[in-house]
XYZ file of N, CA and C in Angstrom:
387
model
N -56.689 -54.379 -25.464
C -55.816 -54.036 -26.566
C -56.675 -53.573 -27.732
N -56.258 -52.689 -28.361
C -56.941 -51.707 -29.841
C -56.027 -51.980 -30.854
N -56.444 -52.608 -31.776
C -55.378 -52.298 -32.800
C -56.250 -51.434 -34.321
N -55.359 -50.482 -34.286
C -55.850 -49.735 -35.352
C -55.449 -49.908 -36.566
N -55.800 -50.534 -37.852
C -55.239 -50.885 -38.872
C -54.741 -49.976 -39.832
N -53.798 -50.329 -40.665
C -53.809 -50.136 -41.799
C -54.503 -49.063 -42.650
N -55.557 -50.241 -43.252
C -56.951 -50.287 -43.652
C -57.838 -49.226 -43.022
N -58.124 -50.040 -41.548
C -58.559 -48.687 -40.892
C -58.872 -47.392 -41.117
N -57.535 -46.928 -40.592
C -56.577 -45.782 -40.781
C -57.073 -45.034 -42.156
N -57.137 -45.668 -43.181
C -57.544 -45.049 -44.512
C -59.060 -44.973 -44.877
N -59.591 -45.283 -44.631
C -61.091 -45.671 -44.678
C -61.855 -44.649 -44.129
N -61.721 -43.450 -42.861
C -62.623 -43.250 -42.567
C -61.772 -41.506 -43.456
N -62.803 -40.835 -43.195
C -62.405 -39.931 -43.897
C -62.308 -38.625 -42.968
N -61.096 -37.441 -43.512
C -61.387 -36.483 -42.396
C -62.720 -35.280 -42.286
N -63.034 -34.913 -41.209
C -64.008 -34.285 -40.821
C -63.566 -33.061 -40.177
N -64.461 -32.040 -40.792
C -64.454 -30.561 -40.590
C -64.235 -30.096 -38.879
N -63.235 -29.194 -38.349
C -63.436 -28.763 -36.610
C -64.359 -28.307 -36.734
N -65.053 -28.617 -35.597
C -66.502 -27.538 -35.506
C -66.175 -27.244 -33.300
N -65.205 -27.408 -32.870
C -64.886 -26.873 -31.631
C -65.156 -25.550 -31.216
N -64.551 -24.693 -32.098
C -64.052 -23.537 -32.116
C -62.985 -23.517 -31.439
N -61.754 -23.625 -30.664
C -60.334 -23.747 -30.569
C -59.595 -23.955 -31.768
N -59.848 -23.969 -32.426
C -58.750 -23.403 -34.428
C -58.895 -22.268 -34.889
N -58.363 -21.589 -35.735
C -58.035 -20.487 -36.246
C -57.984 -20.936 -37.792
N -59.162 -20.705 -38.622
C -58.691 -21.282 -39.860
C -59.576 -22.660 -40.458
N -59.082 -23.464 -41.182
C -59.918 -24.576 -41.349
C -58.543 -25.771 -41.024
N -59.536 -26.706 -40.374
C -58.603 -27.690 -40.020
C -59.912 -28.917 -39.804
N -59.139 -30.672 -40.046
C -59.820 -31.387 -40.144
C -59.506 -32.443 -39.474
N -60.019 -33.542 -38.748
C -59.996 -34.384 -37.729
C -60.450 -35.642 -38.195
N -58.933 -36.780 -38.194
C -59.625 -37.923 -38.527
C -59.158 -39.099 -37.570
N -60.178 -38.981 -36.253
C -59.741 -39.487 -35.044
C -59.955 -41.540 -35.122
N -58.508 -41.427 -34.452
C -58.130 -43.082 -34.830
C -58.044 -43.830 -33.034
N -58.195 -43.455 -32.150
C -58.063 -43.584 -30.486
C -58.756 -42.735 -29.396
N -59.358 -43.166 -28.575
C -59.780 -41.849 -27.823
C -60.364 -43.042 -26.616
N -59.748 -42.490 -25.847
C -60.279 -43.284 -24.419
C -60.334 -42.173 -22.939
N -59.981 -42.821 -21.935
C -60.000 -41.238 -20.678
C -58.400 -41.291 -20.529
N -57.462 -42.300 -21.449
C -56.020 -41.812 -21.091
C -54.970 -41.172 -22.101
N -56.086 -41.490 -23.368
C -55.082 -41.359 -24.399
C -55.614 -41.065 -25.668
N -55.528 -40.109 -26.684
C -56.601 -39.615 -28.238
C -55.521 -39.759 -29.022
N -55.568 -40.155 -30.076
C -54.882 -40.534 -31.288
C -55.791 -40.076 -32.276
N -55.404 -38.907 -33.210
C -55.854 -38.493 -34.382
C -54.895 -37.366 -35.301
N -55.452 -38.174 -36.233
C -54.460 -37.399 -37.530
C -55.298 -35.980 -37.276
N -54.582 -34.585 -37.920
C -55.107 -33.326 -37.876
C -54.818 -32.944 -39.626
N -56.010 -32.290 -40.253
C -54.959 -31.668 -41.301
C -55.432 -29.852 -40.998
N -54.337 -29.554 -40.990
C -54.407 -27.616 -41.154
C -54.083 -27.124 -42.209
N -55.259 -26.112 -42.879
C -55.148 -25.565 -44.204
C -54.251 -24.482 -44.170
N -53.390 -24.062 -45.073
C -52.598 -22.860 -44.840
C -52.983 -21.854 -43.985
N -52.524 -21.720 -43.387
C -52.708 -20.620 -41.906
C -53.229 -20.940 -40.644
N -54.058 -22.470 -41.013
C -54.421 -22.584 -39.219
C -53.577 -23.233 -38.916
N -54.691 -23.045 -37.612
C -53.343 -23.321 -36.032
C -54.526 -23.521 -35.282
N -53.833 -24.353 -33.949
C -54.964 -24.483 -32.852
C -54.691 -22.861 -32.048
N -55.464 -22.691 -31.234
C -55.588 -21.501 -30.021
C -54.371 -22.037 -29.025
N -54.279 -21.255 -28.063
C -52.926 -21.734 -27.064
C -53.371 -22.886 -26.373
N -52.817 -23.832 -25.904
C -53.420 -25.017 -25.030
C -52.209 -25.905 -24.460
N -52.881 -26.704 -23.660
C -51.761 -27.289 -22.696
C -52.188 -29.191 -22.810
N -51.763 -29.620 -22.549
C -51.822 -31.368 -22.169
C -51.613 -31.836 -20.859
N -52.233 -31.870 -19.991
C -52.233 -32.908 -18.457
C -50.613 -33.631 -18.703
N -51.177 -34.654 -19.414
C -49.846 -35.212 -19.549
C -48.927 -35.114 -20.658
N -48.860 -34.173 -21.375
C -48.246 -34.265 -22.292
C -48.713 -34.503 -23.832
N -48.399 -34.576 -25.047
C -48.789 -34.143 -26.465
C -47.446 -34.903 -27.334
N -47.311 -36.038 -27.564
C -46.434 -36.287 -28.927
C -47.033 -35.649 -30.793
N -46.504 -35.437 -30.938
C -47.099 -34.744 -32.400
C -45.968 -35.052 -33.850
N -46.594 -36.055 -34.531
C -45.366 -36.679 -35.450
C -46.233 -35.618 -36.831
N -45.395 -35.321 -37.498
C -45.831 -34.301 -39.047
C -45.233 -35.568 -39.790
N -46.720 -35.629 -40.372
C -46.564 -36.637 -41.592
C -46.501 -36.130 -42.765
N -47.503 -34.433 -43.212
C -47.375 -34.279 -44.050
C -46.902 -32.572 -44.137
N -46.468 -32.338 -45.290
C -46.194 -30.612 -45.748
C -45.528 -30.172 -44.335
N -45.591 -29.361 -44.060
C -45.072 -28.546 -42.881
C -45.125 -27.329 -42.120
N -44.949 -27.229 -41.295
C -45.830 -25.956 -40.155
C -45.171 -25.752 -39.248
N -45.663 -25.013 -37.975
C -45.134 -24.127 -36.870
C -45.400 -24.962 -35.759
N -44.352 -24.490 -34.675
C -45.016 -25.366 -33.193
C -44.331 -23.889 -32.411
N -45.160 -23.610 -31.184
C -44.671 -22.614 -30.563
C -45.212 -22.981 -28.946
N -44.237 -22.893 -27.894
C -44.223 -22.772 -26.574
C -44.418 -21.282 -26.430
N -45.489 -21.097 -24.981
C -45.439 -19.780 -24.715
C -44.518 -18.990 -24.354
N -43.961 -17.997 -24.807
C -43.095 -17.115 -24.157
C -41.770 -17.307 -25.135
N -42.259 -18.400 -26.212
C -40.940 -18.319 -27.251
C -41.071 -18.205 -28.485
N -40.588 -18.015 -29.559
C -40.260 -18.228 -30.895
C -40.759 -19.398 -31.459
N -41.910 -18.690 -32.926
C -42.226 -20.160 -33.496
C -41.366 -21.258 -34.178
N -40.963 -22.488 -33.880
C -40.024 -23.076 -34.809
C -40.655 -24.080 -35.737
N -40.102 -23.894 -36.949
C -40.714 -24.512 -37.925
C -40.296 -26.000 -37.824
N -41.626 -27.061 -38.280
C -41.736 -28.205 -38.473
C -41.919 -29.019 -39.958
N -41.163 -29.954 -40.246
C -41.580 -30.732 -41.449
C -41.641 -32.147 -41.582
N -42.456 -32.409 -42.476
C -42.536 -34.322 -42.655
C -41.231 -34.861 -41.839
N -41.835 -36.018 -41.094
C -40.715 -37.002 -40.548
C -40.358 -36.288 -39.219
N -40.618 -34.836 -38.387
C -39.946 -34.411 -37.042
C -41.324 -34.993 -36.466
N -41.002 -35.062 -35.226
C -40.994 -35.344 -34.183
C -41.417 -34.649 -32.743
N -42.381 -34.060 -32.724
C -42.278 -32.818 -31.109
C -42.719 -33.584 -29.552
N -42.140 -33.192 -28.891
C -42.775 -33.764 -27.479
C -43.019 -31.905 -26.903
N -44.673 -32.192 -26.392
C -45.055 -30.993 -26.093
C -45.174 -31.423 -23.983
N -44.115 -31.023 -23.317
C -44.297 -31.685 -21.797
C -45.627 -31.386 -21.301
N -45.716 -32.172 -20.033
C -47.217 -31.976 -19.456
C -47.314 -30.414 -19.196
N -48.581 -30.087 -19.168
C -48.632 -28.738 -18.794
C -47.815 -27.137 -19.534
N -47.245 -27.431 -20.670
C -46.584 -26.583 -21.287
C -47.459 -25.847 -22.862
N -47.735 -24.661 -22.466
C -48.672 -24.317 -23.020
C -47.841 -24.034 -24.630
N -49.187 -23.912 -25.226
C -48.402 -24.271 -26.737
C -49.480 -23.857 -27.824
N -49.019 -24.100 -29.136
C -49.902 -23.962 -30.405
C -49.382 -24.637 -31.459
N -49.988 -24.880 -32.401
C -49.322 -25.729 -33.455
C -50.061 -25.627 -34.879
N -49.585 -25.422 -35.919
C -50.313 -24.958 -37.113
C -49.549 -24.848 -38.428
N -50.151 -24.974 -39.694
C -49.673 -24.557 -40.893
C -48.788 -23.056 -40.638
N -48.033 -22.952 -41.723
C -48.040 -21.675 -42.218
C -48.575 -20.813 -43.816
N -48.810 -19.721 -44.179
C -49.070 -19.643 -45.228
C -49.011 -20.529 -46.399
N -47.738 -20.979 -46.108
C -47.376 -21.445 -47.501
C -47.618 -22.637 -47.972
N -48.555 -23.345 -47.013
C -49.121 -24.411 -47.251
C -49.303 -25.699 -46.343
N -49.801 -26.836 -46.453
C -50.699 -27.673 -45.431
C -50.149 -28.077 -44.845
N -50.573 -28.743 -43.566
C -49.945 -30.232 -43.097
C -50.553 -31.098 -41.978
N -49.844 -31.869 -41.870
C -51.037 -32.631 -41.256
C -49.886 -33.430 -40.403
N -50.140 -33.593 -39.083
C -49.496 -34.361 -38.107
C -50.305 -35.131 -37.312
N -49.893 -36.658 -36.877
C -50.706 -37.066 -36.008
C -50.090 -36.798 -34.329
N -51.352 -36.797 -34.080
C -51.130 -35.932 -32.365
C -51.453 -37.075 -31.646
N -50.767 -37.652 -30.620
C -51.434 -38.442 -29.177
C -51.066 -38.001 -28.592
N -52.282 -37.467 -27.391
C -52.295 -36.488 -26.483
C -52.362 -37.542 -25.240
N -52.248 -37.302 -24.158
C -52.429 -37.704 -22.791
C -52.776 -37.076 -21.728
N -53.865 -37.785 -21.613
C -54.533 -36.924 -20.057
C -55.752 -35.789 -20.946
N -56.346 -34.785 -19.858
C -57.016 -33.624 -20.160
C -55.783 -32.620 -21.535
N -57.060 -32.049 -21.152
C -56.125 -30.729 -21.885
C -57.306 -29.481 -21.774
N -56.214 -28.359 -21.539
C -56.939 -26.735 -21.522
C -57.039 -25.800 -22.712
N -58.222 -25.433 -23.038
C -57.736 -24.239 -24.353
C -57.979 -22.809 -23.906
N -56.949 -21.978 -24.470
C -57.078 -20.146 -24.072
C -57.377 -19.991 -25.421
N -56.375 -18.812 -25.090
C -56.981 -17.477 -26.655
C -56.555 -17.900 -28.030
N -57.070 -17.306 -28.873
C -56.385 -18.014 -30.124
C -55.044 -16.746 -30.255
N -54.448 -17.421 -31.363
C -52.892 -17.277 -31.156
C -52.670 -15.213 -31.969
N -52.178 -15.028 -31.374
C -52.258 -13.315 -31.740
C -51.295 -13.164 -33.034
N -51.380 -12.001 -33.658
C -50.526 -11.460 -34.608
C -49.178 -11.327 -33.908
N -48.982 -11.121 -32.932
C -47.796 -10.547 -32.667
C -47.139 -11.782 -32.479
N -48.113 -12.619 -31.778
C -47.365 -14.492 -31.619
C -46.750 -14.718 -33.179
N -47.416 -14.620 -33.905
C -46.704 -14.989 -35.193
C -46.061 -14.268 -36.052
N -45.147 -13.866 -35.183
C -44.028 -12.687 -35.915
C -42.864 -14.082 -36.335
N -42.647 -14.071 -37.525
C -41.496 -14.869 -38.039
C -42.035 -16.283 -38.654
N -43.600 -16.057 -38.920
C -44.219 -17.661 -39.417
C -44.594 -16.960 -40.795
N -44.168 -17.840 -41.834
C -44.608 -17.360 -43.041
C -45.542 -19.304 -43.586
């Protein structure tokens, strides 16, 4: 058993992506990580986004703060804000990110592997402001 506090939780501070799978500046302040399961807050600066990617088992993604985009391949970005909720299914390729108009930050627990492709095209973000 892990219990992640509070306290914890506030204490460590977030840290710059240096992956390269983002588009933009985005910051990582990882609270879980084992071979079944990663728990970390994300923050994305106006305009990023991760590249397209998938989850083995799946991706819960709670927006704690400001608000942003979530997009499945082959559909329309729909906008997200404080307090929603996304379930990204196993294997369903995806992206997730600010929009212009400003930050946000969601915590993600992912499950299983996960794959990254291309980063997300202009034409993908027809209708994200």
């Amino acid at each position: 058993m892990a219990i992640i506090t509070a306290a914890k939780a506030r204490e460590d501070l977030f840290t710059k992506e240096t992956l390269g799978k983002f588009s933009g500046d985005v910051y990582f302040h990882p609270l879980h990580k084992d071979e079944h399961v990663s728990i970390l807050d994300v923050q994305f600066a106006p305009c990023a986004r991760t590249h397209w990617h998938n989850h083995e088992k799946g991706q819960l993604l709670e927006i704690t703060t400001g608000s942003g985009w979530v997009c499945d391949k082959g559909q329309e970005p729909r906008k997200v804000e404080a307090g929603d909720i996304v379930w990204c299914p196993p294997g369903t390729v995806h992206w997730h990110g600010a929009g212009d108009g400003g930050s946000m930050i969601h915590r993600a627990i992912s499950f299983g592997g996960m794959e990254w492709y291309n980063p997300v095209s202009a034409d993908d973000l027809k209708g994200v402001n």
